[in-house]
């Protein structure tokens, strides 16, 4: 009897040990795509497994019902209940979200046009910044570029004004980094630049930022010489709720934000809204005040399982005082120095103020045509209004001594503070200002108004289990209006001889982002220049990818045609009368080809190689000899730029460690640049300067380098991350520089055969490294910090005006540390979150960037703190 009882107990223990199998697929809840090497453990045991390359898992469990725990580095651990039926349980797709993701359960739309690396099996060099980190670190008095500081080969030049930062990838600046917003290209059509001040509120509505360095996974024929930055905005949310937040920071910065989501109704409708307001006495340097708002409204509608629509409109009207580049000795003596501002009866004012309002709207439609086919389309439009203010008249040279107080160092008045009383006193003796004689001083605004309409569509079809294809189109229609108008006459009766008809202008217009929507100068009140440009772009693209569990190969191709046409309204006829002339239409064909291959070893290791060839159309600003004053085309005609790029890499990914190594070569030939310059025939004579338009062509840049980054979850409470990137970025060959008079468009000089061989590319550090951590101290409390080091950084060297050998000066290496603290209070189903940041903890101050006109300092220590209530 005892033997029989023992046998039954042993049999029961075996049955308890192996009751059945639980299976499922682990995916990224925010960006989609499988998550290989995620850890799956039966709760309360050490029994576990990891997901395969496609995120699938199968786990033998010891009871008919229970829980499994799924974890992955950088993501919140998820507990899922199961109940066996017939000895198994299929849990389907299980989405993991980033730790404490405050924007969870977001409906992602436009998945076919938002080019994410996860959508393609063949890897690229990529870094993804998720909602949690964006919400924590990009807060208030820093731009969204702050989130990219710890990305390999990325450099963010903070500068001093709100929204004035610049982003560099692998040594290439904003104009050569494609930036997409929910699949919508937002680089300026004329010159490729990005003005981050236009997107000051995007951090509050961003669900993720993905930085694809180099070739990237984008299928569009876009200007991604250095890489592609995808900003994924949230759509109308599924879950009802919202939040309210108040943030304060250094120098009287304050910001209030409120958001609410209705959730999805029974009929498939969802609505989301966000509003905020901010203001500050300054960012860090004097005179860098700012004020702005942000609005976001989204409507989602899902009538059935086959169609999903989302419409959104967002904008961030703002104004801020700027710190124009300063003389090196001036900012070394006083890093906060800024010569352009003063106080008056209206408060703080700056000679240099940026103001802009750019409402953006888009409509996404996702159509699930069939089991193997889906179509995604985004229609978008933006309407930019605003510009930047500056001096005109006697003080068009940087340091008119008549209008400035004494230099604080006692070295004379040249770089003293602007003095409003001196300006009125000077103008009082003139009456009507005269531009021809450079008598009088006014504050003008350079206005840039535009209308931009576009569409991106992508059809995805899965031919077989291994073969997929994408085909699509990209249409952009753009019109830009550029002119100058008077902001303040400072006591003058009017401003004369700054138009072809010689008329005196007396009307002024506020430099205000809301007023700029409708209240700007008509053609009779414009000064200095007045022109428009039409840029129309039509492109098509396609991609084929073949992939198995271990191997993938892809090929992409895109072709586009782009037309340019200019209308000048300050032209004169043979009798000297003002007229309007339209240039010939210029058409340029461009294309790109990309291909790649990857191989995965045992699920955790993968190697890849990608190559690409771009024939990129020149920017409009390089088509004309002087786009502000002339319809004349550059002769000989500017050809397409040629970019050849190759990269290879190794990725390792397990449940606790992710690491990537990438190496790259980018050869950028036949490059053309345009910039402004100044010739001063006699420095002792006030007002005899000749302002120039400088066209450089035949430039060749050669960028090569390597990057390493990793993230390691050492324990449940500590995660480390770091990166190391080094490059050799140099010019090669010879180029030609032509200098044109900015007022007349006449050629002043042309120098050919300028030797650039081996000259270092400037403005971004060629060596960067960093280390960071996030630690969970107790429940609800976490701290984090990042150290970033920059070296091999050279002064601006693009001003080649002669064949004389030139060796750029190297800036001093430096490091910065940023730190933060998060504490979450549970209030039942609601949460209260305290977040505090300190940037540049050890208060490093030094020269961080240079341009043609002067030097910029890195901001010293700044800080902010916020309290957020989520309901």
Tab-separated table of C-alpha atoms in Angstrom, residues 410-623:
chain	number	residue	atom	x	y	z
A	410	UNK	CA	36.889	99.953	-21.728
A	411	UNK	CA	38.295	99.205	-25.192
A	412	UNK	CA	36.049	101.623	-27.056
A	413	UNK	CA	32.421	101.642	-28.171
A	414	UNK	CA	32.538	99.096	-31.015
A	415	UNK	CA	30.976	96.181	-29.128
A	416	UNK	CA	29.083	98.081	-26.469
A	417	UNK	CA	25.413	97.557	-25.649
A	418	UNK	CA	22.807	98.965	-28.023
A	419	UNK	CA	21.338	102.115	-26.476
A	420	UNK	CA	17.718	102.948	-27.360
A	421	UNK	CA	18.057	106.578	-26.248
A	422	UNK	CA	21.061	107.036	-28.532
A	423	UNK	CA	19.064	105.558	-31.428
A	424	UNK	CA	16.188	108.054	-30.956
A	425	UNK	CA	18.650	110.904	-30.471
A	426	UNK	CA	20.455	110.000	-33.699
A	427	UNK	CA	17.232	109.609	-35.723
A	428	UNK	CA	15.751	112.859	-34.378
A	429	UNK	CA	18.298	114.874	-36.328
A	430	UNK	CA	17.441	113.152	-39.627
A	431	UNK	CA	13.650	113.187	-40.076
A	432	UNK	CA	13.318	110.700	-42.937
A	433	UNK	CA	15.836	107.891	-43.139
A	434	UNK	CA	17.620	107.358	-46.443
A	435	UNK	CA	18.918	103.911	-47.319
A	436	UNK	CA	20.898	105.200	-50.299
A	437	UNK	CA	22.954	107.401	-48.003
A	438	UNK	CA	22.724	104.991	-45.051
A	439	UNK	CA	21.324	107.725	-42.865
A	440	UNK	CA	19.060	106.679	-40.050
A	441	UNK	CA	18.499	103.433	-38.208
A	442	UNK	CA	15.437	101.180	-38.356
A	443	UNK	CA	14.548	97.686	-37.241
A	444	UNK	CA	13.406	95.555	-40.155
A	445	UNK	CA	12.028	92.036	-40.401
A	446	UNK	CA	13.111	89.531	-43.045
A	447	UNK	CA	9.827	87.763	-43.741
A	448	UNK	CA	9.539	84.169	-44.933
A	449	UNK	CA	5.922	83.233	-45.679
A	450	UNK	CA	5.133	79.947	-47.374
A	451	UNK	CA	2.415	77.513	-48.386
A	452	UNK	CA	3.356	73.829	-48.661
A	453	UNK	CA	1.101	70.972	-49.746
A	454	UNK	CA	2.117	67.350	-50.117
A	455	UNK	CA	1.237	63.687	-50.204
A	456	UNK	CA	3.145	60.505	-49.419
A	457	UNK	CA	1.596	57.145	-50.213
A	458	UNK	CA	2.939	53.611	-49.810
A	459	UNK	CA	1.531	50.268	-50.948
A	460	UNK	CA	2.913	47.229	-49.146
A	461	UNK	CA	2.391	43.722	-50.501
A	462	UNK	CA	3.612	40.411	-49.106
A	463	UNK	CA	4.117	38.173	-52.143
A	464	UNK	CA	5.223	35.168	-50.128
A	465	UNK	CA	6.267	34.475	-46.563
A	466	UNK	CA	9.759	35.667	-47.491
A	467	UNK	CA	9.277	38.263	-50.244
A	468	UNK	CA	7.691	41.687	-49.710
A	469	UNK	CA	7.485	44.854	-51.796
A	470	UNK	CA	6.720	48.547	-51.268
A	471	UNK	CA	5.748	51.027	-53.962
A	472	UNK	CA	4.754	54.628	-53.489
A	473	UNK	CA	4.805	58.283	-54.417
A	474	UNK	CA	5.912	61.583	-52.911
A	475	UNK	CA	4.447	64.899	-54.121
A	476	UNK	CA	5.401	68.344	-52.754
A	477	UNK	CA	4.077	71.727	-53.963
A	478	UNK	CA	5.724	74.756	-52.381
A	479	UNK	CA	5.472	78.532	-52.746
A	480	UNK	CA	7.625	80.854	-50.661
A	481	UNK	CA	7.318	84.653	-50.395
A	482	UNK	CA	10.346	86.605	-49.197
A	483	UNK	CA	10.565	90.316	-48.472
A	484	UNK	CA	11.525	92.815	-45.821
A	485	UNK	CA	9.217	95.111	-43.898
A	486	UNK	CA	9.714	97.785	-41.242
A	487	UNK	CA	9.135	96.842	-37.603
A	488	UNK	CA	10.153	100.130	-35.919
A	489	UNK	CA	11.212	103.528	-37.290
A	490	UNK	CA	12.535	104.731	-33.885
A	491	UNK	CA	11.299	108.285	-34.365
A	492	UNK	CA	11.942	108.605	-38.128
A	493	UNK	CA	9.137	109.969	-40.311
A	494	UNK	CA	9.737	107.231	-42.873
A	495	UNK	CA	12.316	105.156	-44.725
A	496	UNK	CA	13.294	106.217	-48.259
A	497	UNK	CA	15.238	104.862	-51.244
A	498	UNK	CA	15.002	101.188	-50.304
A	499	UNK	CA	12.725	100.278	-53.203
A	500	UNK	CA	13.251	100.373	-56.978
A	501	UNK	CA	10.635	103.154	-57.248
A	502	UNK	CA	12.422	105.231	-54.590
A	503	UNK	CA	9.228	105.546	-52.530
A	504	UNK	CA	9.219	106.428	-48.842
A	505	UNK	CA	7.701	103.745	-46.599
A	506	UNK	CA	5.979	104.793	-43.363
A	507	UNK	CA	3.984	101.723	-42.249
A	508	UNK	CA	5.339	99.363	-39.598
A	509	UNK	CA	4.379	95.797	-38.669
A	510	UNK	CA	4.639	93.951	-35.362
A	511	UNK	CA	7.162	91.138	-35.013
A	512	UNK	CA	4.537	88.893	-33.427
A	513	UNK	CA	3.743	85.280	-34.438
A	514	UNK	CA	-0.051	85.633	-34.224
A	515	UNK	CA	-0.145	88.986	-36.027
A	516	UNK	CA	2.126	87.516	-38.722
A	517	UNK	CA	-0.656	85.189	-39.890
A	518	UNK	CA	-2.469	88.058	-41.630
A	519	UNK	CA	-0.824	91.394	-40.862
A	520	UNK	CA	2.255	91.696	-43.069
A	521	UNK	CA	3.382	94.263	-45.618
A	522	UNK	CA	1.688	94.450	-48.988
A	523	UNK	CA	3.833	94.996	-52.068
A	524	UNK	CA	3.817	98.792	-51.629
A	525	UNK	CA	5.288	98.629	-48.111
A	526	UNK	CA	8.130	96.183	-48.748
A	527	UNK	CA	11.781	97.216	-48.662
A	528	UNK	CA	15.194	95.891	-49.763
A	529	UNK	CA	13.920	92.845	-51.689
A	530	UNK	CA	10.641	91.190	-52.675
A	531	UNK	CA	10.417	87.872	-54.498
A	532	UNK	CA	8.644	84.513	-54.576
A	533	UNK	CA	9.699	81.043	-55.563
A	534	UNK	CA	7.793	77.963	-56.661
A	535	UNK	CA	9.276	74.523	-56.072
A	536	UNK	CA	7.353	71.487	-57.291
A	537	UNK	CA	8.542	67.972	-56.558
A	538	UNK	CA	7.194	64.637	-57.802
A	539	UNK	CA	8.874	61.384	-56.841
A	540	UNK	CA	8.279	57.658	-56.925
A	541	UNK	CA	9.952	54.894	-54.951
A	542	UNK	CA	10.033	51.149	-54.623
A	543	UNK	CA	11.573	48.486	-52.410
A	544	UNK	CA	11.948	44.727	-52.573
A	545	UNK	CA	13.063	42.671	-49.585
A	546	UNK	CA	13.652	38.958	-49.287
A	547	UNK	CA	14.115	37.590	-45.782
A	548	UNK	CA	14.306	34.318	-43.904
A	549	UNK	CA	14.933	33.670	-40.224
A	550	UNK	CA	18.672	34.166	-40.719
A	551	UNK	CA	19.150	36.082	-43.957
A	552	UNK	CA	17.747	39.207	-45.600
A	553	UNK	CA	18.513	41.285	-48.654
A	554	UNK	CA	16.824	44.436	-49.941
A	555	UNK	CA	16.937	46.882	-52.812
A	556	UNK	CA	15.464	50.387	-52.926
A	557	UNK	CA	15.179	52.873	-55.725
A	558	UNK	CA	13.666	56.337	-56.027
A	559	UNK	CA	13.439	58.863	-58.843
A	560	UNK	CA	12.146	62.412	-58.688
A	561	UNK	CA	11.813	65.538	-60.759
A	562	UNK	CA	12.007	68.968	-59.190
A	563	UNK	CA	11.242	72.312	-60.813
A	564	UNK	CA	12.339	75.766	-59.673
A	565	UNK	CA	10.988	79.152	-60.713
A	566	UNK	CA	11.508	82.634	-59.279
A	567	UNK	CA	9.354	85.768	-59.516
A	568	UNK	CA	11.164	89.023	-58.703
A	569	UNK	CA	9.007	92.053	-57.883
A	570	UNK	CA	11.861	94.526	-57.358
A	571	UNK	CA	13.071	94.386	-60.965
A	572	UNK	CA	13.427	97.499	-63.148
A	573	UNK	CA	12.813	97.975	-66.874
A	574	UNK	CA	14.965	99.881	-69.385
A	575	UNK	CA	13.543	103.185	-68.122
A	576	UNK	CA	14.275	102.398	-64.497
A	577	UNK	CA	10.644	101.735	-63.590
A	578	UNK	CA	9.781	99.015	-61.117
A	579	UNK	CA	8.430	95.840	-62.694
A	580	UNK	CA	7.850	92.163	-62.034
A	581	UNK	CA	9.775	89.480	-63.882
A	582	UNK	CA	9.521	85.699	-63.822
A	583	UNK	CA	12.526	83.493	-64.420
A	584	UNK	CA	12.713	80.508	-66.706
A	585	UNK	CA	11.615	77.280	-65.088
A	586	UNK	CA	14.499	74.982	-64.244
A	587	UNK	CA	13.861	71.225	-64.052
A	588	UNK	CA	16.201	68.765	-62.388
A	589	UNK	CA	15.989	64.974	-62.324
A	590	UNK	CA	17.339	63.156	-59.281
A	591	UNK	CA	17.468	59.579	-58.108
A	592	UNK	CA	18.900	57.260	-55.521
A	593	UNK	CA	19.706	53.567	-55.302
A	594	UNK	CA	20.229	51.629	-52.067
A	595	UNK	CA	20.831	47.990	-51.300
A	596	UNK	CA	21.833	45.853	-48.380
A	597	UNK	CA	22.254	42.393	-46.965
A	598	UNK	CA	22.252	40.961	-43.441
A	599	UNK	CA	22.844	37.625	-41.744
A	600	UNK	CA	21.690	36.581	-38.277
A	601	UNK	CA	23.650	34.078	-36.204
A	602	UNK	CA	21.813	32.162	-33.496
A	603	UNK	CA	19.228	34.900	-33.056
A	604	UNK	CA	21.469	37.203	-30.977
A	605	UNK	CA	24.148	38.211	-33.472
A	606	UNK	CA	23.672	39.906	-36.838
A	607	UNK	CA	25.964	41.461	-39.398
A	608	UNK	CA	24.951	43.750	-42.255
A	609	UNK	CA	26.276	45.763	-45.167
A	610	UNK	CA	24.498	48.593	-46.991
A	611	UNK	CA	25.488	50.747	-49.943
A	612	UNK	CA	23.891	53.666	-51.724
A	613	UNK	CA	24.268	56.159	-54.559
A	614	UNK	CA	22.464	59.502	-54.646
A	615	UNK	CA	22.138	62.023	-57.449
A	616	UNK	CA	20.598	64.883	-55.482
A	617	UNK	CA	19.148	68.032	-56.997
A	618	UNK	CA	20.719	71.286	-55.774
A	619	UNK	CA	18.805	73.552	-53.440
A	620	UNK	CA	16.986	76.500	-55.018
A	621	UNK	CA	19.318	78.960	-53.295
A	622	UNK	CA	22.166	77.522	-55.393
A	623	UNK	CA	20.343	77.791	-58.749
